[in-house]
mmCIF file of C-alpha atoms in Angstrom:
data_model
loop_
_atom_site.group_PDB
_atom_site.id
_atom_site.type_symbol
_atom_site.label_atom_id
_atom_site.label_comp_id
_atom_site.label_asym_id
_atom_site.label_seq_id
_atom_site.Cartn_x
_atom_site.Cartn_y
_atom_site.Cartn_z
ATOM 1 C CA MET A 20 107.454 103.815 121.897
ATOM 2 C CA LEU A 21 105.403 101.423 119.815
ATOM 3 C CA ARG A 22 104.344 103.175 116.636
ATOM 4 C CA SER A 23 101.996 101.837 114.016
ATOM 5 C CA MET A 24 101.093 103.009 110.514
ATOM 6 C CA LEU A 25 97.793 102.673 108.728
ATOM 7 C CA GLY A 26 97.678 103.471 105.008
ATOM 8 C CA LEU A 27 93.979 103.994 104.569
ATOM 9 C CA PHE A 28 93.610 104.645 100.884
ATOM 10 C CA ILE A 29 95.559 104.907 97.675
ATOM 11 C CA ILE A 30 92.874 105.450 95.080
ATOM 12 C CA GLY A 31 93.447 105.759 91.346
ATOM 13 C CA VAL A 32 91.040 108.179 89.711
ATOM 14 C CA GLY A 33 90.750 108.746 85.979
ATOM 15 C CA CYS A 34 88.112 111.345 85.264
ATOM 16 C CA TRP A 35 87.323 114.514 83.343
ATOM 17 C CA GLY A 36 89.704 113.500 80.577
ATOM 18 C CA SER A 37 89.839 111.817 77.199
ATOM 19 C CA ALA A 38 91.656 108.817 78.681
ATOM 20 C CA ALA A 39 92.429 107.593 82.179
ATOM 21 C CA VAL A 40 96.073 107.363 83.188
ATOM 22 C CA PRO A 41 97.178 104.071 84.787
ATOM 23 C CA ASN A 42 98.840 104.282 88.192
ATOM 24 C CA PHE A 43 102.318 103.290 87.051
ATOM 25 C CA GLN A 44 103.913 105.791 89.453
ATOM 26 C CA LEU A 45 103.032 103.710 92.517
ATOM 27 C CA ASP A 46 106.111 101.543 91.899
ATOM 28 C CA MET A 47 108.450 104.574 91.851
ATOM 29 C CA VAL A 48 109.430 104.257 95.503
ATOM 30 C CA SER A 49 112.500 104.179 97.726
ATOM 31 C CA THR A 50 113.956 101.024 99.244
ATOM 32 C CA ARG A 51 112.172 101.880 102.502
ATOM 33 C CA PHE A 52 108.806 101.594 100.793
ATOM 34 C CA ALA A 53 109.845 98.469 98.914
ATOM 35 C CA ALA A 54 110.861 96.856 102.211
ATOM 36 C CA ILE A 55 107.396 97.369 103.735
ATOM 37 C CA GLY A 56 105.531 96.124 100.689
ATOM 38 C CA GLY A 57 105.415 99.129 98.369
ATOM 39 C CA GLU A 58 102.466 101.508 98.388
ATOM 40 C CA ASN A 59 101.802 102.937 101.836
ATOM 41 C CA ALA A 60 100.169 106.352 102.032
ATOM 42 C CA ALA A 61 100.909 106.758 105.760
ATOM 43 C CA VAL A 62 104.735 106.918 105.676
ATOM 44 C CA GLN A 63 105.806 110.401 106.777
ATOM 45 C CA GLY A 64 108.878 112.455 106.004
ATOM 46 C CA ASP A 65 110.234 110.354 103.116
ATOM 47 C CA THR A 66 110.714 111.981 99.716
ATOM 48 C CA GLY A 67 110.856 108.448 98.293
ATOM 49 C CA GLY A 68 107.072 108.344 98.728
ATOM 50 C CA ILE A 69 106.304 111.566 96.874
ATOM 51 C CA PHE A 70 104.744 109.632 93.970
ATOM 52 C CA ILE A 71 102.387 107.838 96.387
ATOM 53 C CA ASN A 72 101.319 110.627 98.739
ATOM 54 C CA PRO A 73 102.494 114.219 98.178
ATOM 55 C CA SER A 74 101.884 115.164 101.827
ATOM 56 C CA THR A 75 104.792 112.960 102.980
ATOM 57 C CA ILE A 76 107.301 115.787 102.421
ATOM 58 C CA ALA A 77 105.402 118.071 104.847
ATOM 59 C CA TYR A 78 107.224 116.314 107.716
ATOM 60 C CA ASN A 79 110.735 116.798 106.297
ATOM 61 C CA GLN A 80 112.954 118.957 108.498
ATOM 62 C CA THR A 81 115.872 119.080 106.051
ATOM 63 C CA PRO A 82 116.286 118.851 102.256
ATOM 64 C CA GLN A 83 116.083 115.314 100.860
ATOM 65 C CA LEU A 84 117.271 113.816 97.572
ATOM 66 C CA PHE A 85 115.920 110.468 96.378
ATOM 67 C CA PHE A 86 116.957 108.267 93.448
ATOM 68 C CA SER A 87 115.771 104.779 92.557
ATOM 69 C CA SER A 88 116.340 102.354 89.699
ATOM 70 C CA ARG A 89 114.629 98.980 89.830
ATOM 71 C CA GLN A 90 113.298 96.270 87.554
ATOM 72 C CA LEU A 91 110.064 94.402 88.177
ATOM 73 C CA TYR A 92 109.143 91.008 86.744
ATOM 74 C CA ASN A 93 112.469 90.999 84.897
ATOM 75 C CA ALA A 94 110.891 93.272 82.291
ATOM 76 C CA PHE A 95 109.681 96.689 83.497
ATOM 77 C CA ASP A 96 112.427 99.240 84.211
ATOM 78 C CA TYR A 97 111.528 101.954 86.751
ATOM 79 C CA VAL A 98 113.747 105.019 87.235
ATOM 80 C CA SER A 99 112.777 107.907 89.517
ATOM 81 C CA VAL A 100 114.409 110.910 91.166
ATOM 82 C CA ALA A 101 112.999 113.525 93.554
ATOM 83 C CA TYR A 102 114.178 116.479 95.613
ATOM 84 C CA SER A 103 112.299 118.263 98.390
ATOM 85 C CA ARG A 104 113.051 120.932 100.951
ATOM 86 C CA PRO A 105 111.226 123.008 103.565
ATOM 87 C CA TYR A 106 110.684 126.728 103.078
ATOM 88 C CA GLN A 107 109.263 128.541 106.102
ATOM 89 C CA SER A 108 105.925 126.806 106.831
ATOM 90 C CA TRP A 109 105.743 125.238 103.349
ATOM 91 C CA HIS A 110 107.488 122.314 101.709
ATOM 92 C CA TRP A 111 108.086 121.957 98.007
ATOM 93 C CA GLY A 112 109.484 119.259 95.762
ATOM 94 C CA VAL A 113 110.287 118.383 92.160
ATOM 95 C CA SER A 114 110.450 114.874 90.766
ATOM 96 C CA ALA A 115 110.638 112.865 87.565
ATOM 97 C CA GLY A 116 110.445 109.232 86.600
ATOM 98 C CA SER A 117 109.834 106.694 83.890
ATOM 99 C CA VAL A 118 108.758 103.117 83.373
ATOM 100 C CA MET A 119 109.761 101.339 80.170
ATOM 101 C CA LEU A 120 109.240 97.925 78.662
ATOM 102 C CA ASP A 121 111.932 97.169 76.072
ATOM 103 C CA ASP A 122 112.441 94.561 73.375
ATOM 104 C CA ILE A 123 108.791 94.235 72.396
ATOM 105 C CA ILE A 124 108.737 92.257 69.148
ATOM 106 C CA LYS A 125 107.148 93.907 66.135
ATOM 107 C CA THR A 126 105.714 91.399 63.643
ATOM 108 C CA LYS A 127 104.140 91.290 60.195
ATOM 109 C CA GLN A 128 102.319 88.684 58.171
ATOM 110 C CA VAL A 129 104.167 87.330 55.138
ATOM 111 C CA ASN A 130 102.668 84.508 53.062
ATOM 112 C CA ASP A 131 100.237 83.592 55.840
ATOM 113 C CA ARG A 132 103.049 83.441 58.388
ATOM 114 C CA ILE A 133 103.920 85.777 61.223
ATOM 115 C CA GLN A 134 107.495 87.002 61.047
ATOM 116 C CA ALA A 135 109.488 89.123 63.475
ATOM 117 C CA MET A 136 110.611 92.440 62.029
ATOM 118 C CA ALA A 137 112.239 94.390 64.826
ATOM 119 C CA SER A 138 111.783 95.363 68.463
ATOM 120 C CA PHE A 139 110.499 98.541 70.091
ATOM 121 C CA SER A 140 109.940 100.093 73.518
ATOM 122 C CA SER A 141 106.838 101.338 75.274
ATOM 123 C CA GLY A 142 106.275 103.230 78.508
ATOM 124 C CA TYR A 143 105.562 106.408 80.411
ATOM 125 C CA HIS A 144 107.548 109.464 81.477
ATOM 126 C CA ILE A 145 106.442 111.817 84.243
ATOM 127 C CA MET A 146 107.560 115.183 85.627
ATOM 128 C CA GLN A 147 105.859 116.776 88.623
ATOM 129 C CA GLY A 148 105.970 119.586 91.139
ATOM 130 C CA THR A 149 104.747 119.271 94.739
ATOM 131 C CA ILE A 150 103.623 121.569 97.515
ATOM 132 C CA ALA A 151 102.754 120.403 101.029
ATOM 133 C CA ARG A 152 102.061 121.856 104.446
ATOM 134 C CA THR A 153 101.425 120.765 108.023
ATOM 135 C CA VAL A 154 98.538 122.294 109.945
ATOM 136 C CA ALA A 155 100.047 124.119 112.918
ATOM 137 C CA GLN A 156 97.272 123.512 115.434
ATOM 138 C CA PRO A 157 96.216 119.963 116.365
ATOM 139 C CA ARG A 158 92.550 119.307 115.649
ATOM 140 C CA TRP A 159 89.917 116.613 116.094
ATOM 141 C CA GLY A 160 92.105 114.636 118.485
ATOM 142 C CA LEU A 161 94.977 114.504 115.986
ATOM 143 C CA ARG A 162 98.488 115.610 116.929
ATOM 144 C CA SER A 163 99.304 116.759 113.416
ATOM 145 C CA ILE A 164 97.638 116.994 110.012
ATOM 146 C CA SER A 165 99.362 117.521 106.670
ATOM 147 C CA TRP A 166 98.205 117.856 103.079
ATOM 148 C CA GLY A 167 99.942 117.905 99.727
ATOM 149 C CA ILE A 168 99.326 118.286 95.994
ATOM 150 C CA ASN A 169 101.238 116.962 92.975
ATOM 151 C CA GLY A 170 100.829 118.643 89.601
ATOM 152 C CA LYS A 171 102.311 116.531 86.819
ATOM 153 C CA LEU A 172 102.904 116.141 83.096
ATOM 154 C CA TYR A 173 102.929 112.790 81.316
ATOM 155 C CA GLN A 174 104.233 111.375 78.083
ATOM 156 C CA GLN A 175 103.275 107.908 76.876
ATOM 157 C CA THR A 176 105.291 106.321 74.066
ATOM 158 C CA VAL A 177 104.732 103.222 71.976
ATOM 159 C CA ASP A 178 107.499 102.721 69.423
ATOM 160 C CA SER A 179 107.712 106.038 67.531
ATOM 161 C CA ASP A 180 104.205 107.165 68.518
ATOM 162 C CA SER A 181 103.464 109.275 71.577
ATOM 163 C CA ARG A 182 100.863 111.274 73.407
ATOM 164 C CA SER A 183 100.987 113.642 76.380
ATOM 165 C CA GLY A 184 98.776 114.753 79.219
ATOM 166 C CA TYR A 185 98.528 116.070 82.743
ATOM 167 C CA GLY A 186 97.102 115.117 86.127
ATOM 168 C CA PHE A 187 97.004 115.866 89.846
ATOM 169 C CA ASP A 188 97.438 113.889 93.063
ATOM 170 C CA VAL A 189 96.103 114.999 96.438
ATOM 171 C CA GLY A 190 96.900 113.459 99.793
ATOM 172 C CA PHE A 191 96.782 113.905 103.525
ATOM 173 C CA GLN A 192 98.486 112.397 106.538
ATOM 174 C CA ALA A 193 97.834 112.639 110.245
ATOM 175 C CA THR A 194 99.224 111.438 113.560
ATOM 176 C CA THR A 195 96.740 110.416 116.217
ATOM 177 C CA GLY A 196 97.092 110.551 119.973
ATOM 178 C CA ILE A 197 95.783 107.026 120.491
ATOM 179 C CA GLN A 198 97.231 105.462 123.608
ATOM 180 C CA THR A 199 95.812 101.989 123.948
ATOM 181 C CA TRP A 200 96.819 98.369 123.319
ATOM 182 C CA GLY A 201 100.434 99.402 123.872
ATOM 183 C CA LEU A 202 100.314 102.040 121.113
ATOM 184 C CA GLU A 203 101.478 105.580 121.695
ATOM 185 C CA GLN A 204 101.070 106.831 118.142
ATOM 186 C CA LEU A 205 99.164 105.846 115.019
ATOM 187 C CA ASP A 206 99.999 107.363 111.624
ATOM 188 C CA ILE A 207 97.257 107.420 108.995
ATOM 189 C CA GLY A 208 97.240 108.579 105.407
ATOM 190 C CA ALA A 209 95.165 108.683 102.247
ATOM 191 C CA SER A 210 95.745 109.847 98.686
ATOM 192 C CA LEU A 211 93.871 110.246 95.421
ATOM 193 C CA ILE A 212 96.032 109.496 92.383
ATOM 194 C CA ASN A 213 95.439 110.983 88.915
ATOM 195 C CA VAL A 214 92.593 113.316 89.838
ATOM 196 C CA MET A 215 91.439 115.172 86.692
ATOM 197 C CA SER A 216 93.934 113.217 84.592
ATOM 198 C CA GLN A 217 93.919 113.543 80.815
ATOM 199 C CA LEU A 218 95.894 112.109 77.917
ATOM 200 C CA SER A 219 95.741 113.556 74.426
ATOM 201 C CA PRO A 220 94.997 111.436 71.311
ATOM 202 C CA TRP A 221 97.848 109.547 69.701
ATOM 203 C CA LYS A 222 99.881 111.493 67.161
ATOM 204 C CA GLY A 223 100.609 108.606 64.786
ATOM 205 C CA ARG A 224 98.557 107.870 61.688
ATOM 206 C CA ASP A 225 97.916 104.294 62.801
ATOM 207 C CA ALA A 226 96.734 105.228 66.310
ATOM 208 C CA GLN A 227 93.507 103.716 67.496
#
């Protein structure tokens, strides 16, 4: 069977908050996602894609545990872990991750010259819970339809300063019954990242 995937949308939304949250979580993926180019909202049944599309776990038949540690551009360190399992007609998951940039040079001006003082780290931490479900009855010419929601907490750190916030992701996936051009199945998916996201003001005295 020739099977094709179409990741329709992965949209970052920052709204209804004091500050938009960047989509750093899209690089917290399993090796399967990395092998096909990274962000793909249509991949089904892979807990390694829970940060991209929460509905992916709705197709899991057994519990799954995912862990990833990778470095991008020889600078940004990504670490992520997730666990999901089915429960009756529902699927649930918990996950956490971080992205850090280390050895950022802190400088000061002394006698009209810039001097290095020390180094510091900056990045994000995330914890989230997920629920997902597959619609039992096929509709609109689709063999299956699933939806999922992530609810998450953030922490952003820069040196000793930090701020926190929250956000939501929503996603859906479907399998079509297209049988043409040699295809017997087409998987589609879409997700909205950081819906209603919000970050609090910085805690430090020098925050701007």
